[in-house]
C-alpha positions as a printed NumPy array, in Angstrom:
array([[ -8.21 ,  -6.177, -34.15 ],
       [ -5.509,  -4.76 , -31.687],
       [ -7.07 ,  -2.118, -29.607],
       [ -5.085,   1.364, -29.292],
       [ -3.9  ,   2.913, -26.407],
       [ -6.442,   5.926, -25.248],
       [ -5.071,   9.502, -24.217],
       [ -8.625,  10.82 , -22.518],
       [ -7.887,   9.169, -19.368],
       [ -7.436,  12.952, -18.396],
       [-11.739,  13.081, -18.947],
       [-12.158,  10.531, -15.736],
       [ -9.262,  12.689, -13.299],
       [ -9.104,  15.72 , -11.546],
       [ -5.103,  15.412, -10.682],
       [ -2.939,  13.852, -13.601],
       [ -1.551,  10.539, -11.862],
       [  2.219,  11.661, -12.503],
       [  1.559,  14.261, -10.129],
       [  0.795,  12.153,  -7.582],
       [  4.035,   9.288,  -8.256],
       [  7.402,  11.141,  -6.777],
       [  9.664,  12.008,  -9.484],
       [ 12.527,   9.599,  -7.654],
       [ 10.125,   6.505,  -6.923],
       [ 11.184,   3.091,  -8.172],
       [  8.61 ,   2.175, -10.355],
       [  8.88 ,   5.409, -13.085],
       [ 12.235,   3.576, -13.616],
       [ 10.552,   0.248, -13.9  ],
       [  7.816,   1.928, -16.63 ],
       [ 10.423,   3.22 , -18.679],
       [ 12.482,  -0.586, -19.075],
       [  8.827,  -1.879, -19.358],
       [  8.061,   0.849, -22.522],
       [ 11.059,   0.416, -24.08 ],
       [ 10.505,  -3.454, -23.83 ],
       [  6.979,  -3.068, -25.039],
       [  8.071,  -1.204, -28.15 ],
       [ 10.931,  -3.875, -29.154],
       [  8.004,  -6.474, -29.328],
       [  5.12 ,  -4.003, -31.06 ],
       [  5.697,  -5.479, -34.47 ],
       [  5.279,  -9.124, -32.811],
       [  2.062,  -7.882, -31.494],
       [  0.823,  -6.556, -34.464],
       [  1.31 , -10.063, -36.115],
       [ -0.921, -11.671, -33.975],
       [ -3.908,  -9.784, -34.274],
       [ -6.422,  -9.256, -37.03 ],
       [ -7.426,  -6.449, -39.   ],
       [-11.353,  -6.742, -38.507],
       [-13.629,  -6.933, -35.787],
       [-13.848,  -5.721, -33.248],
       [-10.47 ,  -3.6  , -31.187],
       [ -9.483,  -5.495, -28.116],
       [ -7.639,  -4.055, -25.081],
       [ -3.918,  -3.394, -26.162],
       [ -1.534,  -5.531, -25.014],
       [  0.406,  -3.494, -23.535],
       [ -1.686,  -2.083, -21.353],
       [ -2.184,  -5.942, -20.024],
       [  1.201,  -6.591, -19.663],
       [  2.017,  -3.492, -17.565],
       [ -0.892,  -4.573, -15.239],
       [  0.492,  -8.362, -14.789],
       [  3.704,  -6.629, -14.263],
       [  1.96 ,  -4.167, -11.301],
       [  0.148,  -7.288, -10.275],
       [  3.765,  -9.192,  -9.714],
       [  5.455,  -6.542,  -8.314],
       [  2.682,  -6.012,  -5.617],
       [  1.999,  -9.303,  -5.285],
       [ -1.741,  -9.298,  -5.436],
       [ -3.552, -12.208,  -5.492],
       [ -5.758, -11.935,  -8.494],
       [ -6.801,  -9.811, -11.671],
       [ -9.583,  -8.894,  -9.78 ],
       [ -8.14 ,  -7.843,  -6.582],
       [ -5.987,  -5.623,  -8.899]])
């Protein structure tokens, strides 16, 4: 079962992360080509994954972190 994205990240924050990104830096343009990307290849996604069981972490929430992890070039999932 392909897991949804959550919105209640809010519950865990006291500042919204956008606030805290500058409105010119290089990587809101690299989200956007990433999202747009992402929601060419939703369908695809969709295919692969059951529907029963139990939800697992949506894909593209994994592929924007291996994309983070590149870009930064950190050393492991777990670093990250």
């Amino acid at each position: 079962m392909r897991g949804q994205l959550d919105p209640q990240s809010s519950m865990f924050h006291y500042f919204s992360p956008e606030s805290r990104v500058p409105a010119d830096h290089p990587l809101r343009r690299v989200k956007k080509l990433a999202d747009r990307a992402l929601a060419a290849i939703s369908a695809d996604l969709n295919a692969l994954y059951s529907s029963v069981g139990r939800p697992s972490i949506p894909p593209e929430r994994l592929l924007k972190g291996q994309l983070l992890i590149a870009l930064y070039s950190i050393r492991s999932d777990r670093q990250f």
